[in-house]
mmCIF file with all atom_site columns, C-alpha atoms in Angstrom:
data_model
loop_
_atom_site.group_PDB
_atom_site.id
_atom_site.type_symbol
_atom_site.label_atom_id
_atom_site.label_alt_id
_atom_site.label_comp_id
_atom_site.label_asym_id
_atom_site.label_entity_id
_atom_site.label_seq_id
_atom_site.pdbx_PDB_ins_code
_atom_site.Cartn_x
_atom_site.Cartn_y
_atom_site.Cartn_z
_atom_site.occupancy
_atom_site.B_iso_or_equiv
_atom_site.pdbx_formal_charge
_atom_site.auth_seq_id
_atom_site.auth_comp_id
_atom_site.auth_asym_id
_atom_site.auth_atom_id
_atom_site.pdbx_PDB_model_num
ATOM 1   C CA . UNK A 1 1   ? 11.742  -6.282  -4.146  1.00 90.00 ? 1   UNK A CA 1
ATOM 2   C CA . UNK A 1 2   ? 12.916  -5.207  -7.536  1.00 91.00 ? 2   UNK A CA 1
ATOM 3   C CA . UNK A 1 3   ? 10.452  -3.300  -9.857  1.00 89.00 ? 3   UNK A CA 1
ATOM 4   C CA . UNK A 1 4   ? 9.865   -6.403  -11.955 1.00 93.00 ? 4   UNK A CA 1
ATOM 5   C CA . UNK A 1 5   ? 9.216   -8.456  -8.878  1.00 96.00 ? 5   UNK A CA 1
ATOM 6   C CA . UNK A 1 6   ? 6.868   -5.711  -7.793  1.00 96.00 ? 6   UNK A CA 1
ATOM 7   C CA . UNK A 1 7   ? 5.208   -5.407  -11.183 1.00 97.00 ? 7   UNK A CA 1
ATOM 8   C CA . UNK A 1 8   ? 4.676   -9.414  -11.052 1.00 97.00 ? 8   UNK A CA 1
ATOM 9   C CA . UNK A 1 9   ? 3.108   -8.908  -7.378  1.00 98.00 ? 9   UNK A CA 1
ATOM 10  C CA . UNK A 1 10  ? 0.882   -6.226  -8.714  1.00 97.00 ? 10  UNK A CA 1
ATOM 11  C CA . UNK A 1 11  ? -0.236  -8.417  -11.689 1.00 97.00 ? 11  UNK A CA 1
ATOM 12  C CA . UNK A 1 12  ? -0.886  -11.612 -9.520  1.00 97.00 ? 12  UNK A CA 1
ATOM 13  C CA . UNK A 1 13  ? -2.618  -9.568  -6.948  1.00 98.00 ? 13  UNK A CA 1
ATOM 14  C CA . UNK A 1 14  ? -4.866  -8.288  -9.741  1.00 97.00 ? 14  UNK A CA 1
ATOM 15  C CA . UNK A 1 15  ? -5.713  -11.467 -10.843 1.00 97.00 ? 15  UNK A CA 1
ATOM 16  C CA . UNK A 1 16  ? -6.633  -12.936 -7.690  1.00 97.00 ? 16  UNK A CA 1
ATOM 17  C CA . UNK A 1 17  ? -8.708  -9.857  -6.688  1.00 97.00 ? 17  UNK A CA 1
ATOM 18  C CA . UNK A 1 18  ? -10.408 -10.025 -10.046 1.00 97.00 ? 18  UNK A CA 1
ATOM 19  C CA . UNK A 1 19  ? -11.386 -13.827 -9.217  1.00 96.00 ? 19  UNK A CA 1
ATOM 20  C CA . UNK A 1 20  ? -12.441 -12.968 -6.036  1.00 97.00 ? 20  UNK A CA 1
ATOM 21  C CA . UNK A 1 21  ? -14.535 -9.721  -6.570  1.00 97.00 ? 21  UNK A CA 1
ATOM 22  C CA . UNK A 1 22  ? -15.553 -9.777  -10.197 1.00 96.00 ? 22  UNK A CA 1
ATOM 23  C CA . UNK A 1 23  ? -19.258 -10.925 -10.539 1.00 95.00 ? 23  UNK A CA 1
ATOM 24  C CA . UNK A 1 24  ? -19.547 -13.408 -13.175 1.00 93.00 ? 24  UNK A CA 1
ATOM 25  C CA . UNK A 1 25  ? -16.931 -14.497 -15.508 1.00 94.00 ? 25  UNK A CA 1
ATOM 26  C CA . UNK A 1 26  ? -14.299 -12.219 -16.087 1.00 94.00 ? 26  UNK A CA 1
ATOM 27  C CA . UNK A 1 27  ? -12.730 -10.871 -19.388 1.00 91.00 ? 27  UNK A CA 1
ATOM 28  C CA . UNK A 1 28  ? -9.677  -12.938 -20.509 1.00 92.00 ? 28  UNK A CA 1
ATOM 29  C CA . UNK A 1 29  ? -7.542  -9.858  -20.519 1.00 90.00 ? 29  UNK A CA 1
ATOM 30  C CA . UNK A 1 30  ? -8.369  -9.112  -16.860 1.00 94.00 ? 30  UNK A CA 1
ATOM 31  C CA . UNK A 1 31  ? -6.826  -12.460 -16.163 1.00 96.00 ? 31  UNK A CA 1
ATOM 32  C CA . UNK A 1 32  ? -3.863  -12.770 -18.589 1.00 94.00 ? 32  UNK A CA 1
ATOM 33  C CA . UNK A 1 33  ? -0.819  -14.553 -17.250 1.00 93.00 ? 33  UNK A CA 1
ATOM 34  C CA . UNK A 1 34  ? 2.281   -12.507 -16.532 1.00 94.00 ? 34  UNK A CA 1
ATOM 35  C CA . UNK A 1 35  ? 4.016   -14.035 -19.606 1.00 94.00 ? 35  UNK A CA 1
ATOM 36  C CA . UNK A 1 36  ? 1.243   -13.081 -21.753 1.00 95.00 ? 36  UNK A CA 1
ATOM 37  C CA . UNK A 1 37  ? 0.623   -9.529  -20.336 1.00 95.00 ? 37  UNK A CA 1
ATOM 38  C CA . UNK A 1 38  ? 1.581   -6.743  -22.796 1.00 95.00 ? 38  UNK A CA 1
ATOM 39  C CA . UNK A 1 39  ? 4.951   -4.892  -22.135 1.00 96.00 ? 39  UNK A CA 1
ATOM 40  C CA . UNK A 1 40  ? 3.286   -1.520  -21.781 1.00 96.00 ? 40  UNK A CA 1
ATOM 41  C CA . UNK A 1 41  ? 1.042   -3.040  -18.974 1.00 96.00 ? 41  UNK A CA 1
ATOM 42  C CA . UNK A 1 42  ? 3.928   -4.834  -17.363 1.00 96.00 ? 42  UNK A CA 1
ATOM 43  C CA . UNK A 1 43  ? 5.709   -1.196  -17.209 1.00 97.00 ? 43  UNK A CA 1
ATOM 44  C CA . UNK A 1 44  ? 2.865   0.273   -15.797 1.00 97.00 ? 44  UNK A CA 1
ATOM 45  C CA . UNK A 1 45  ? 2.370   -2.361  -13.133 1.00 97.00 ? 45  UNK A CA 1
ATOM 46  C CA . UNK A 1 46  ? 5.943   -1.689  -12.171 1.00 97.00 ? 46  UNK A CA 1
ATOM 47  C CA . UNK A 1 47  ? 5.613   1.936   -11.871 1.00 97.00 ? 47  UNK A CA 1
ATOM 48  C CA . UNK A 1 48  ? 2.564   1.762   -9.688  1.00 98.00 ? 48  UNK A CA 1
ATOM 49  C CA . UNK A 1 49  ? 4.299   -0.755  -7.644  1.00 98.00 ? 49  UNK A CA 1
ATOM 50  C CA . UNK A 1 50  ? 7.194   1.567   -6.940  1.00 97.00 ? 50  UNK A CA 1
ATOM 51  C CA . UNK A 1 51  ? 4.755   4.499   -6.474  1.00 98.00 ? 51  UNK A CA 1
ATOM 52  C CA . UNK A 1 52  ? 2.983   2.684   -3.553  1.00 98.00 ? 52  UNK A CA 1
ATOM 53  C CA . UNK A 1 53  ? 6.175   1.090   -2.050  1.00 97.00 ? 53  UNK A CA 1
ATOM 54  C CA . UNK A 1 54  ? 7.541   4.670   -2.107  1.00 97.00 ? 54  UNK A CA 1
ATOM 55  C CA . UNK A 1 55  ? 4.437   6.136   -0.566  1.00 98.00 ? 55  UNK A CA 1
ATOM 56  C CA . UNK A 1 56  ? 4.535   3.515   2.248   1.00 97.00 ? 56  UNK A CA 1
ATOM 57  C CA . UNK A 1 57  ? 8.064   3.909   2.931   1.00 97.00 ? 57  UNK A CA 1
ATOM 58  C CA . UNK A 1 58  ? 7.984   7.606   3.185   1.00 97.00 ? 58  UNK A CA 1
ATOM 59  C CA . UNK A 1 59  ? 4.941   7.489   5.212   1.00 97.00 ? 59  UNK A CA 1
ATOM 60  C CA . UNK A 1 60  ? 7.221   5.248   7.839   1.00 96.00 ? 60  UNK A CA 1
ATOM 61  C CA . UNK A 1 61  ? 4.502   2.397   7.680   1.00 90.00 ? 61  UNK A CA 1
ATOM 62  C CA . UNK A 1 62  ? 1.691   4.391   8.859   1.00 97.00 ? 62  UNK A CA 1
ATOM 63  C CA . UNK A 1 63  ? -0.190  3.871   5.656   1.00 97.00 ? 63  UNK A CA 1
ATOM 64  C CA . UNK A 1 64  ? -1.491  0.629   7.455   1.00 95.00 ? 64  UNK A CA 1
ATOM 65  C CA . UNK A 1 65  ? -4.050  3.467   9.016   1.00 98.00 ? 65  UNK A CA 1
ATOM 66  C CA . UNK A 1 66  ? -5.333  4.433   5.716   1.00 98.00 ? 66  UNK A CA 1
ATOM 67  C CA . UNK A 1 67  ? -8.829  3.153   5.032   1.00 98.00 ? 67  UNK A CA 1
ATOM 68  C CA . UNK A 1 68  ? -9.251  0.347   2.093   1.00 98.00 ? 68  UNK A CA 1
ATOM 69  C CA . UNK A 1 69  ? -10.953 3.121   0.328   1.00 98.00 ? 69  UNK A CA 1
ATOM 70  C CA . UNK A 1 70  ? -8.004  5.485   0.706   1.00 98.00 ? 70  UNK A CA 1
ATOM 71  C CA . UNK A 1 71  ? -5.566  2.783   -0.493  1.00 98.00 ? 71  UNK A CA 1
ATOM 72  C CA . UNK A 1 72  ? -7.628  1.793   -3.811  1.00 98.00 ? 72  UNK A CA 1
ATOM 73  C CA . UNK A 1 73  ? -8.100  5.401   -4.323  1.00 98.00 ? 73  UNK A CA 1
ATOM 74  C CA . UNK A 1 74  ? -4.388  5.852   -4.344  1.00 98.00 ? 74  UNK A CA 1
ATOM 75  C CA . UNK A 1 75  ? -3.686  2.686   -6.619  1.00 98.00 ? 75  UNK A CA 1
ATOM 76  C CA . UNK A 1 76  ? -6.310  3.891   -9.022  1.00 98.00 ? 76  UNK A CA 1
ATOM 77  C CA . UNK A 1 77  ? -5.013  7.350   -9.239  1.00 98.00 ? 77  UNK A CA 1
ATOM 78  C CA . UNK A 1 78  ? -1.399  6.226   -9.762  1.00 98.00 ? 78  UNK A CA 1
ATOM 79  C CA . UNK A 1 79  ? -2.842  3.755   -12.758 1.00 97.00 ? 79  UNK A CA 1
ATOM 80  C CA . UNK A 1 80  ? -4.681  6.577   -14.312 1.00 97.00 ? 80  UNK A CA 1
ATOM 81  C CA . UNK A 1 81  ? -1.286  8.621   -14.660 1.00 97.00 ? 81  UNK A CA 1
ATOM 82  C CA . UNK A 1 82  ? 0.359   5.423   -16.165 1.00 97.00 ? 82  UNK A CA 1
ATOM 83  C CA . UNK A 1 83  ? -2.505  5.127   -18.692 1.00 97.00 ? 83  UNK A CA 1
ATOM 84  C CA . UNK A 1 84  ? -2.024  8.418   -19.697 1.00 97.00 ? 84  UNK A CA 1
ATOM 85  C CA . UNK A 1 85  ? 1.848   8.169   -19.719 1.00 97.00 ? 85  UNK A CA 1
ATOM 86  C CA . UNK A 1 86  ? 1.166   4.903   -22.316 1.00 96.00 ? 86  UNK A CA 1
ATOM 87  C CA . UNK A 1 87  ? -1.814  6.057   -24.423 1.00 96.00 ? 87  UNK A CA 1
ATOM 88  C CA . UNK A 1 88  ? -2.294  9.309   -26.344 1.00 95.00 ? 88  UNK A CA 1
ATOM 89  C CA . UNK A 1 89  ? -6.200  8.966   -26.016 1.00 95.00 ? 89  UNK A CA 1
ATOM 90  C CA . UNK A 1 90  ? -6.981  5.914   -23.393 1.00 95.00 ? 90  UNK A CA 1
ATOM 91  C CA . UNK A 1 91  ? -10.129 4.657   -23.235 1.00 91.00 ? 91  UNK A CA 1
ATOM 92  C CA . UNK A 1 92  ? -12.628 6.296   -20.719 1.00 92.00 ? 92  UNK A CA 1
ATOM 93  C CA . UNK A 1 93  ? -12.776 3.363   -18.542 1.00 88.00 ? 93  UNK A CA 1
ATOM 94  C CA . UNK A 1 94  ? -8.908  3.159   -18.253 1.00 90.00 ? 94  UNK A CA 1
ATOM 95  C CA . UNK A 1 95  ? -9.072  6.399   -16.632 1.00 95.00 ? 95  UNK A CA 1
ATOM 96  C CA . UNK A 1 96  ? -12.376 6.690   -14.829 1.00 95.00 ? 96  UNK A CA 1
ATOM 97  C CA . UNK A 1 97  ? -12.341 8.722   -11.532 1.00 96.00 ? 97  UNK A CA 1
ATOM 98  C CA . UNK A 1 98  ? -12.285 6.324   -8.638  1.00 97.00 ? 98  UNK A CA 1
ATOM 99  C CA . UNK A 1 99  ? -16.033 6.714   -7.715  1.00 97.00 ? 99  UNK A CA 1
ATOM 100 C CA . UNK A 1 100 ? -16.819 5.734   -11.232 1.00 97.00 ? 100 UNK A CA 1
ATOM 101 C CA . UNK A 1 101 ? -14.851 2.464   -10.934 1.00 97.00 ? 101 UNK A CA 1
ATOM 102 C CA . UNK A 1 102 ? -16.880 -0.719  -10.447 1.00 96.00 ? 102 UNK A CA 1
ATOM 103 C CA . UNK A 1 103 ? -16.850 -2.081  -6.906  1.00 97.00 ? 103 UNK A CA 1
ATOM 104 C CA . UNK A 1 104 ? -14.864 -5.363  -7.948  1.00 97.00 ? 104 UNK A CA 1
ATOM 105 C CA . UNK A 1 105 ? -12.006 -3.004  -9.493  1.00 97.00 ? 105 UNK A CA 1
ATOM 106 C CA . UNK A 1 106 ? -12.034 -0.598  -6.147  1.00 98.00 ? 106 UNK A CA 1
ATOM 107 C CA . UNK A 1 107 ? -11.717 -3.750  -3.957  1.00 98.00 ? 107 UNK A CA 1
ATOM 108 C CA . UNK A 1 108 ? -9.020  -5.242  -5.920  1.00 98.00 ? 108 UNK A CA 1
ATOM 109 C CA . UNK A 1 109 ? -6.810  -2.105  -6.137  1.00 98.00 ? 109 UNK A CA 1
ATOM 110 C CA . UNK A 1 110 ? -7.355  -1.839  -2.119  1.00 98.00 ? 110 UNK A CA 1
ATOM 111 C CA . UNK A 1 111 ? -5.973  -5.516  -2.125  1.00 98.00 ? 111 UNK A CA 1
ATOM 112 C CA . UNK A 1 112 ? -2.999  -4.323  -4.468  1.00 98.00 ? 112 UNK A CA 1
ATOM 113 C CA . UNK A 1 113 ? -1.836  -1.621  -2.083  1.00 98.00 ? 113 UNK A CA 1
ATOM 114 C CA . UNK A 1 114 ? -2.344  -4.223  0.865   1.00 98.00 ? 114 UNK A CA 1
ATOM 115 C CA . UNK A 1 115 ? -0.163  -6.800  -0.927  1.00 98.00 ? 115 UNK A CA 1
ATOM 116 C CA . UNK A 1 116 ? 2.766   -4.398  -1.373  1.00 98.00 ? 116 UNK A CA 1
ATOM 117 C CA . UNK A 1 117 ? 2.481   -3.557  2.332   1.00 96.00 ? 117 UNK A CA 1
ATOM 118 C CA . UNK A 1 118 ? 2.681   -6.921  3.419   1.00 96.00 ? 118 UNK A CA 1
ATOM 119 C CA . UNK A 1 119 ? 6.314   -7.121  1.480   1.00 95.00 ? 119 UNK A CA 1
ATOM 120 C CA . UNK A 1 120 ? 8.031   -4.663  3.603   1.00 93.00 ? 120 UNK A CA 1
ATOM 121 C CA . UNK A 1 121 ? 9.101   -4.234  6.930   1.00 83.00 ? 121 UNK A CA 1
#
């Protein structure tokens, strides 16, 4: 899967996770379609996809033994690094530490990791 395809998988899984885990009506920006997603966010999604894919590959698939929390933390940390890359002074919510993220976002991040796992042999 190319980085662009991986970025789309990331975004589609994010949207599905928001719809599943978010309490109430999510902000429009949380569920913006791929075509409407800003370029920086597409690039960040592709980079995080690549980081997760490489982590799974160099771990010889043993990431399946990680807990959902561990998977979620990995995605959240990779995303935080991208926020620092794309923004000089990112909003605090963009770079919050994993324990400070809302549970819906923690669950959605775990869903993203697991969706990437499913695409690999």
